[in-house]
Amino acid sequence: MRAVSPRAWGAPENLVPVEVDRPEPGLTEILVRVHAAGVNPVDWKTRAEGAFGTWGDTPILGYDVSGVVEEVGPGVTLYQPGDEVFGMPRFPEQTGGYAEFVAAPARRFAPKPRSVDHVAAAALPLAALTAWQGLIETAGLRAGQRVLIHAAAGGVGHLAVQIAKAHGAYVIGTAREEKHAFLRGLGADETVDYTRVDFAEAVRDVDIVLDGVGGAYGERSLDVLRRGGHLVTLPDPGGLPDPARAAALGVHAGWTVVEPDRLGLLEIARLVDEGKLRVEIDAVLPLEEAAKAHERGERGRTQGKIVLQVA
């Protein structure tokens, strides 16, 4: 089958087309013919710095996939050949989404949202589950709460805005001014241009901060939270504030990593099909241009998600 693999960890141009053996579905697994694969920051960070977890002899990047069930392994009852599915089934181990086929546990997938195509579905799993798990499960978002979302126009951020609004929150998003109209169209109640305004001075009395930036943003975000509020940091634990200061302010501060979650995917698909969640596609490129997709993503100015067209 066709795939894209890094010749070595490092620069984007190391991503090259290869031919590898098609995987076989094992016990409780399904083989999915991939129609589209989402591209995420973890992809280019892995490519640049080296993989963590377990990878194949031919490493293949890509966690987000949407496609059609080709075969089912022994013990599978959820799906049959021809079913449309989406998911991020093996994160953080190798999923191998930059390829024509992926084999993975059946219960790590969910039925593709009926109202969107495979490109849109492939853009959803990792980013939408990150937002869902951070806001709903980690922070326990409730209707009427005030939520501040950093990098609100990005892949995770623009989905987090919509998930928070769907649950009745008042949403404030940080982004460059040229992206404010986009955020308001998604339902954001307030927008802050972080290049001109210090969000720590412009925003107050927030119940939840979803920090997709990291670094100094975590420490500064403590100043906008109410007592009992939640700071959820996404990029890395290096962005966590001083625990003693967070405790003194009565703020819950922690780092979360997204996990495969079939029930979460079902909720995300429901929101999509109800018209409450849409994914913005920044660019669609053919599988063979994965290197260009990484270059585009690493520039840091994308609005929404980048997707590779596979089938």
C-alpha positions as a Markdown table, in Angstrom:
| # | Residue | x | y | z |
|---|---|---|---|---|
| 1 | Met | 0.0 | 0.0 | 0.0 |
| 2 | Arg | 1.0 | 3.6 | -0.4 |
| 3 | Ala | 2.2 | 5.5 | 2.7 |
| 4 | Val | 4.4 | 8.4 | 3.8 |
| 5 | Ser | 7.3 | 7.8 | 6.2 |
| 6 | Pro | 10.2 | 9.9 | 7.5 |
| 7 | Arg | 13.5 | 8.7 | 6.2 |
| 8 | Ala | 14.9 | 10.1 | 9.5 |
| 9 | Trp | 13.5 | 12.2 | 12.3 |
| 10 | Gly | 14.1 | 15.9 | 11.5 |
| 11 | Ala | 13.1 | 18.2 | 8.7 |
| 12 | Pro | 9.8 | 18.1 | 6.7 |
| 13 | Glu | 11.5 | 17.0 | 3.5 |
| 14 | Asn | 12.4 | 13.8 | 5.3 |
| 15 | Leu | 8.7 | 12.7 | 4.7 |
| 16 | Val | 8.7 | 10.7 | 1.5 |
| 17 | Pro | 6.3 | 8.3 | -0.2 |
| 18 | Val | 6.9 | 4.6 | 0.4 |
| 19 | Glu | 5.4 | 1.2 | -0.4 |
| 20 | Val | 4.7 | -1.0 | 2.6 |
| 21 | Asp | 2.8 | -4.2 | 3.4 |
| 22 | Arg | -0.9 | -3.7 | 4.1 |
| 23 | Pro | -1.7 | -4.4 | 7.7 |
| 24 | Glu | -3.9 | -7.3 | 8.7 |
| 25 | Pro | -6.7 | -6.9 | 11.3 |
| 26 | Gly | -6.1 | -9.0 | 14.4 |
| 27 | Leu | -8.4 | -10.1 | 17.2 |
| 28 | Thr | -11.1 | -7.4 | 17.8 |
| 29 | Glu | -9.6 | -5.2 | 15.1 |
| 30 | Ile | -10.9 | -3.7 | 11.9 |
| 31 | Leu | -9.0 | -2.8 | 8.7 |
| 32 | Val | -10.0 | 0.7 | 7.5 |
| 33 | Arg | -9.4 | 1.9 | 4.0 |
| 34 | Val | -8.3 | 5.5 | 4.8 |
| 35 | His | -10.0 | 8.2 | 2.8 |
| 36 | Ala | -8.5 | 11.2 | 4.7 |
| 37 | Ala | -6.0 | 11.7 | 7.5 |
| 38 | Gly | -5.9 | 14.7 | 9.8 |
| 39 | Val | -2.6 | 16.6 | 10.4 |
| 40 | Asn | -1.9 | 17.7 | 14.0 |
| 41 | Pro | 0.9 | 19.6 | 15.8 |
| 42 | Val | 2.0 | 16.3 | 17.5 |
| 43 | Asp | 2.7 | 15.0 | 14.0 |
| 44 | Trp | 5.3 | 17.6 | 13.1 |
| 45 | Lys | 6.7 | 17.7 | 16.6 |
| 46 | Thr | 7.2 | 13.9 | 16.4 |
| 47 | Arg | 8.8 | 14.2 | 13.0 |
| 48 | Ala | 11.2 | 16.9 | 14.2 |
| 49 | Glu | 12.2 | 15.5 | 17.6 |
| 50 | Gly | 11.7 | 11.8 | 17.3 |
| 51 | Ala | 8.9 | 9.4 | 18.1 |
| 52 | Phe | 7.7 | 8.3 | 21.6 |
| 53 | Gly | 5.8 | 5.1 | 22.2 |
| 54 | Thr | 5.9 | 2.0 | 20.0 |
| 55 | Trp | 6.5 | 2.5 | 16.3 |
| 56 | Gly | 6.8 | 0.1 | 13.4 |
| 57 | Asp | 10.0 | -0.8 | 11.4 |
| 58 | Thr | 8.7 | 1.7 | 8.9 |
| 59 | Pro | 7.4 | 4.5 | 11.0 |
| 60 | Ile | 4.2 | 6.1 | 9.7 |
| 61 | Leu | 2.9 | 9.3 | 11.2 |
| 62 | Gly | -0.8 | 10.3 | 11.5 |
| 63 | Tyr | -3.3 | 9.7 | 14.2 |
| 64 | Asp | -6.6 | 11.0 | 12.8 |
| 65 | Val | -8.3 | 8.9 | 10.1 |
| 66 | Ser | -11.7 | 8.7 | 8.4 |
| 67 | Gly | -12.5 | 5.9 | 6.0 |
| 68 | Val | -14.4 | 2.7 | 5.2 |
| 69 | Val | -14.2 | -0.6 | 6.9 |
| 70 | Glu | -12.5 | -3.0 | 4.5 |
| 71 | Glu | -12.3 | -6.2 | 6.8 |
| 72 | Val | -13.2 | -7.1 | 10.3 |
| 73 | Gly | -11.0 | -9.3 | 12.5 |
| 74 | Pro | -12.2 | -12.1 | 14.8 |
| 75 | Gly | -14.6 | -11.0 | 17.6 |
| 76 | Val | -15.7 | -7.8 | 16.0 |
| 77 | Thr | -19.4 | -7.1 | 16.3 |
| 78 | Leu | -19.7 | -3.3 | 16.0 |
| 79 | Tyr | -18.9 | -3.0 | 12.4 |
| 80 | Gln | -19.0 | -4.8 | 9.1 |
| 81 | Pro | -17.3 | -4.1 | 5.7 |
| 82 | Gly | -18.6 | -0.9 | 4.1 |
| 83 | Asp | -19.3 | 1.0 | 7.3 |
| 84 | Glu | -17.9 | 4.5 | 7.5 |
| 85 | Val | -15.8 | 5.2 | 10.6 |
| 86 | Phe | -13.5 | 7.8 | 12.1 |
| 87 | Gly | -11.1 | 7.9 | 15.1 |
| 88 | Met | -7.6 | 8.3 | 16.5 |
| 89 | Pro | -7.3 | 4.6 | 17.5 |
| 90 | Arg | -3.8 | 4.1 | 18.8 |
| 91 | Phe | -2.7 | 7.5 | 20.2 |
| 92 | Pro | 0.1 | 8.0 | 21.3 |
| 93 | Glu | 1.4 | 4.7 | 19.7 |
| 94 | Gln | 1.7 | 4.5 | 15.9 |
| 95 | Thr | -1.6 | 4.6 | 14.2 |
| 96 | Gly | -0.2 | 5.1 | 10.7 |
| 97 | Gly | -2.8 | 7.4 | 9.3 |
| 98 | Tyr | -0.6 | 8.7 | 6.5 |
| 99 | Ala | -1.3 | 5.5 | 4.6 |
| 100 | Glu | -4.0 | 3.7 | 2.5 |
| 101 | Phe | -5.0 | 1.3 | 5.3 |
| 102 | Val | -5.0 | 1.3 | 9.1 |
| 103 | Ala | -5.7 | -1.7 | 11.3 |
| 104 | Ala | -6.7 | -1.0 | 14.9 |
| 105 | Pro | -9.1 | -2.0 | 17.7 |
| 106 | Ala | -12.7 | -1.7 | 16.6 |
| 107 | Arg | -13.8 | 0.1 | 19.8 |
| 108 | Arg | -11.3 | 2.9 | 19.2 |
| 109 | Phe | -13.4 | 4.1 | 16.2 |
| 110 | Ala | -16.9 | 5.5 | 16.0 |
| 111 | Pro | -19.4 | 5.8 | 13.1 |
| 112 | Lys | -18.5 | 8.8 | 11.0 |
| 113 | Pro | -20.8 | 11.8 | 11.3 |
| 114 | Arg | -23.4 | 11.4 | 8.6 |
| 115 | Ser | -23.6 | 15.1 | 7.7 |
| 116 | Val | -19.9 | 15.6 | 6.7 |
| 117 | Asp | -17.5 | 14.0 | 4.3 |
| 118 | His | -14.3 | 12.1 | 5.1 |
| 119 | Val | -12.1 | 15.2 | 4.9 |
| 120 | Ala | -14.1 | 16.9 | 7.7 |
| 121 | Ala | -14.4 | 13.8 | 9.7 |
| 122 | Ala | -10.6 | 13.2 | 9.6 |
| 123 | Ala | -10.0 | 16.7 | 10.9 |
| 124 | Leu | -12.0 | 16.0 | 14.1 |
| 125 | Pro | -10.8 | 13.2 | 16.4 |
| 126 | Leu | -7.6 | 14.4 | 18.1 |
| 127 | Ala | -8.5 | 18.1 | 18.2 |
| 128 | Ala | -12.2 | 17.6 | 19.1 |
| 129 | Leu | -11.4 | 15.0 | 21.8 |
| 130 | Thr | -8.7 | 17.2 | 23.2 |
| 131 | Ala | -11.3 | 20.0 | 23.6 |
| 132 | Trp | -14.0 | 17.7 | 24.9 |
| 133 | Gln | -11.9 | 15.9 | 27.4 |
| 134 | Gly | -10.3 | 19.2 | 28.6 |
| 135 | Leu | -13.5 | 21.1 | 29.0 |
| 136 | Ile | -16.2 | 18.6 | 29.8 |
| 137 | Glu | -14.4 | 15.8 | 31.6 |
| 138 | Thr | -11.4 | 17.5 | 33.2 |
| 139 | Ala | -12.8 | 20.9 | 34.0 |
| 140 | Gly | -16.5 | 19.8 | 34.4 |
| 141 | Leu | -17.9 | 22.6 | 32.3 |
| 142 | Arg | -21.4 | 23.7 | 33.3 |
| 143 | Ala | -23.9 | 26.0 | 31.6 |
| 144 | Gly | -23.4 | 29.6 | 32.6 |
| 145 | Gln | -19.7 | 29.4 | 33.3 |
| 146 | Arg | -17.2 | 31.8 | 31.8 |
| 147 | Val | -14.5 | 30.1 | 29.6 |
| 148 | Leu | -11.3 | 31.6 | 28.3 |
| 149 | Ile | -9.8 | 29.7 | 25.3 |
| 150 | His | -6.3 | 30.5 | 24.2 |
| 151 | Ala | -5.3 | 30.1 | 20.5 |
| 152 | Ala | -9.1 | 30.0 | 19.9 |
| 153 | Ala | -8.8 | 30.0 | 16.1 |
| 154 | Gly | -6.5 | 27.0 | 15.9 |
| 155 | Gly | -7.3 | 23.3 | 15.4 |
| 156 | Val | -8.3 | 22.6 | 19.0 |
| 157 | Gly | -9.3 | 26.1 | 19.9 |
| 158 | His | -12.1 | 26.7 | 17.3 |
| 159 | Leu | -13.7 | 23.3 | 18.2 |
| 160 | Ala | -13.4 | 24.2 | 21.9 |
| 161 | Val | -15.3 | 27.4 | 21.3 |
| 162 | Gln | -18.2 | 25.5 | 19.8 |
| 163 | Ile | -18.2 | 22.7 | 22.4 |
| 164 | Ala | -18.3 | 25.3 | 25.2 |
| 165 | Lys | -21.1 | 27.2 | 23.5 |
| 166 | Ala | -23.1 | 24.0 | 22.9 |
| 167 | His | -22.9 | 23.4 | 26.7 |
| 168 | Gly | -24.2 | 26.9 | 27.6 |
| 169 | Ala | -20.9 | 28.7 | 28.4 |
| 170 | Tyr | -19.9 | 32.3 | 27.9 |
| 171 | Val | -16.8 | 32.1 | 25.7 |
| 172 | Ile | -13.8 | 34.4 | 25.4 |
| 173 | Gly | -11.2 | 33.6 | 22.8 |
| 174 | Thr | -7.7 | 34.9 | 22.3 |
| 175 | Ala | -6.5 | 35.3 | 18.6 |
| 176 | Arg | -5.1 | 37.8 | 16.2 |
| 177 | Glu | -7.6 | 40.5 | 15.2 |
| 178 | Glu | -8.0 | 39.2 | 11.7 |
| 179 | Lys | -9.5 | 36.0 | 13.1 |
| 180 | His | -12.0 | 37.7 | 15.4 |
| 181 | Ala | -14.9 | 37.7 | 12.9 |
| 182 | Phe | -14.3 | 33.9 | 12.4 |
| 183 | Leu | -14.5 | 33.3 | 16.2 |
| 184 | Arg | -17.6 | 35.4 | 16.5 |
| 185 | Gly | -19.2 | 33.3 | 13.7 |
| 186 | Leu | -18.5 | 30.2 | 15.8 |
| 187 | Gly | -20.3 | 31.8 | 18.8 |
| 188 | Ala | -17.5 | 33.4 | 20.8 |
| 189 | Asp | -19.0 | 36.1 | 23.1 |
| 190 | Glu | -15.7 | 38.1 | 23.4 |
| 191 | Thr | -12.4 | 38.2 | 21.6 |
| 192 | Val | -9.0 | 39.4 | 22.7 |
| 193 | Asp | -6.2 | 40.4 | 20.3 |
| 194 | Tyr | -3.2 | 39.0 | 22.3 |
| 195 | Thr | -0.8 | 40.9 | 20.1 |
| 196 | Arg | -2.2 | 44.3 | 21.3 |
| 197 | Val | -3.8 | 43.5 | 24.6 |
| 198 | Asp | -2.6 | 41.7 | 27.7 |
| 199 | Phe | -5.4 | 39.1 | 28.3 |
| 200 | Ala | -4.5 | 39.0 | 32.0 |
| 201 | Glu | -5.6 | 42.6 | 32.3 |
| 202 | Ala | -8.6 | 42.4 | 29.8 |
| 203 | Val | -10.3 | 39.3 | 31.3 |
| 204 | Arg | -11.5 | 38.6 | 34.8 |
| 205 | Asp | -13.7 | 36.2 | 36.7 |
| 206 | Val | -13.2 | 33.1 | 34.5 |
| 207 | Asp | -14.2 | 29.6 | 35.6 |
| 208 | Ile | -12.1 | 27.7 | 33.1 |
| 209 | Val | -9.0 | 28.5 | 31.0 |
| 210 | Leu | -8.2 | 26.1 | 28.2 |
| 211 | Asp | -4.5 | 26.8 | 27.4 |
| 212 | Gly | -3.4 | 25.6 | 24.0 |
| 213 | Val | -0.3 | 27.9 | 24.0 |
| 214 | Gly | 1.7 | 26.9 | 27.1 |
| 215 | Gly | 4.9 | 28.6 | 28.4 |
| 216 | Ala | 4.2 | 31.8 | 30.4 |
| 217 | Tyr | 0.5 | 31.6 | 29.5 |
| 218 | Gly | -0.2 | 29.2 | 32.3 |
| 219 | Glu | 1.2 | 31.4 | 35.1 |
| 220 | Arg | -0.5 | 34.5 | 33.7 |
| 221 | Ser | -3.8 | 32.7 | 33.3 |
| 222 | Leu | -4.1 | 32.2 | 37.1 |
| 223 | Asp | -4.8 | 35.9 | 37.4 |
| 224 | Val | -8.0 | 35.7 | 35.4 |
| 225 | Leu | -9.5 | 32.7 | 37.2 |
| 226 | Arg | -12.1 | 32.7 | 40.0 |
| 227 | Arg | -11.4 | 30.8 | 43.2 |
| 228 | Gly | -12.3 | 27.2 | 42.4 |
| 229 | Gly | -11.6 | 27.6 | 38.7 |
| 230 | His | -9.8 | 25.2 | 36.4 |
| 231 | Leu | -6.7 | 25.8 | 34.3 |
| 232 | Val | -6.3 | 23.0 | 31.8 |
| 233 | Thr | -2.9 | 23.1 | 30.0 |
| 234 | Leu | -2.6 | 21.2 | 26.7 |
| 235 | Pro | 0.8 | 21.5 | 25.0 |
| 236 | Asp | 3.2 | 20.3 | 27.7 |
| 237 | Pro | 3.6 | 20.2 | 31.5 |
| 238 | Gly | 6.3 | 22.9 | 31.2 |
| 239 | Gly | 3.5 | 25.5 | 30.9 |
| 240 | Leu | 2.1 | 24.7 | 34.3 |
| 241 | Pro | 2.1 | 27.5 | 36.9 |
| 242 | Asp | 3.7 | 27.4 | 40.3 |
| 243 | Pro | 1.6 | 24.8 | 42.2 |
| 244 | Ala | 1.9 | 26.7 | 45.5 |
| 245 | Arg | 0.6 | 29.9 | 43.9 |
| 246 | Ala | -2.3 | 28.0 | 42.2 |
| 247 | Ala | -3.2 | 26.4 | 45.6 |
| 248 | Ala | -3.1 | 29.8 | 47.3 |
| 249 | Leu | -5.5 | 31.2 | 44.8 |
| 250 | Gly | -7.8 | 28.2 | 45.1 |
| 251 | Val | -7.3 | 27.2 | 41.4 |
| 252 | His | -7.1 | 23.7 | 40.0 |
| 253 | Ala | -4.2 | 23.6 | 37.5 |
| 254 | Gly | -3.2 | 20.5 | 35.6 |
| 255 | Trp | -1.9 | 19.1 | 32.3 |
| 256 | Thr | -4.0 | 16.7 | 30.2 |
| 257 | Val | -3.2 | 14.5 | 27.3 |
| 258 | Val | -5.9 | 13.3 | 24.9 |
| 259 | Glu | -6.9 | 9.6 | 25.0 |
| 260 | Pro | -8.7 | 7.4 | 22.4 |
| 261 | Asp | -12.4 | 7.6 | 23.5 |
| 262 | Arg | -15.2 | 6.0 | 21.6 |
| 263 | Leu | -17.9 | 7.6 | 23.8 |
| 264 | Gly | -16.4 | 11.0 | 23.3 |
| 265 | Leu | -16.3 | 10.5 | 19.5 |
| 266 | Leu | -20.0 | 9.5 | 19.6 |
| 267 | Glu | -20.8 | 12.8 | 21.4 |
| 268 | Ile | -18.7 | 14.8 | 18.9 |
| 269 | Ala | -20.5 | 13.1 | 16.0 |
| 270 | Arg | -23.8 | 14.0 | 17.6 |
| 271 | Leu | -22.9 | 17.6 | 17.9 |
| 272 | Val | -21.7 | 17.7 | 14.2 |
| 273 | Asp | -24.9 | 16.1 | 13.0 |
| 274 | Glu | -27.0 | 18.5 | 15.1 |
| 275 | Gly | -25.3 | 21.4 | 13.5 |
| 276 | Lys | -23.6 | 22.6 | 16.7 |
| 277 | Leu | -20.0 | 21.7 | 15.7 |
| 278 | Arg | -18.2 | 22.3 | 12.5 |
| 279 | Val | -14.6 | 21.9 | 11.7 |
| 280 | Glu | -12.8 | 24.6 | 9.7 |
| 281 | Ile | -10.5 | 23.2 | 7.1 |
| 282 | Asp | -7.4 | 25.3 | 6.5 |
| 283 | Ala | -6.0 | 23.2 | 3.6 |
| 284 | Val | -6.4 | 19.8 | 1.9 |
| 285 | Leu | -3.3 | 18.3 | 0.3 |
| 286 | Pro | -2.7 | 14.9 | -1.3 |
| 287 | Leu | -1.0 | 12.2 | 0.8 |
| 288 | Glu | 2.2 | 12.6 | -1.2 |
| 289 | Glu | 2.5 | 16.2 | -0.1 |
| 290 | Ala | 2.6 | 15.5 | 3.6 |
| 291 | Ala | 5.9 | 17.5 | 3.9 |
| 292 | Lys | 4.1 | 20.6 | 2.6 |
| 293 | Ala | 1.3 | 20.0 | 5.1 |
| 294 | His | 3.9 | 20.0 | 7.9 |
| 295 | Glu | 5.6 | 23.1 | 6.6 |
| 296 | Arg | 2.3 | 24.9 | 6.5 |
| 297 | Gly | 1.3 | 23.8 | 10.0 |
| 298 | Glu | 4.7 | 24.7 | 11.5 |
| 299 | Arg | 4.3 | 28.3 | 10.4 |
| 300 | Gly | 1.7 | 28.6 | 13.1 |
| 301 | Arg | -0.9 | 30.8 | 11.2 |
| 302 | Thr | -3.4 | 28.1 | 10.3 |
| 303 | Gln | -7.1 | 28.7 | 10.8 |
| 304 | Gly | -8.6 | 25.3 | 11.7 |
| 305 | Lys | -7.2 | 22.0 | 10.5 |
| 306 | Ile | -4.9 | 20.6 | 7.7 |
| 307 | Val | -6.0 | 17.3 | 6.1 |
| 308 | Leu | -4.3 | 14.8 | 3.7 |
| 309 | Gln | -6.5 | 13.3 | 1.0 |
| 310 | Val | -5.6 | 9.6 | 0.8 |
| 311 | Ala | -8.3 | 7.8 | -1.2 |
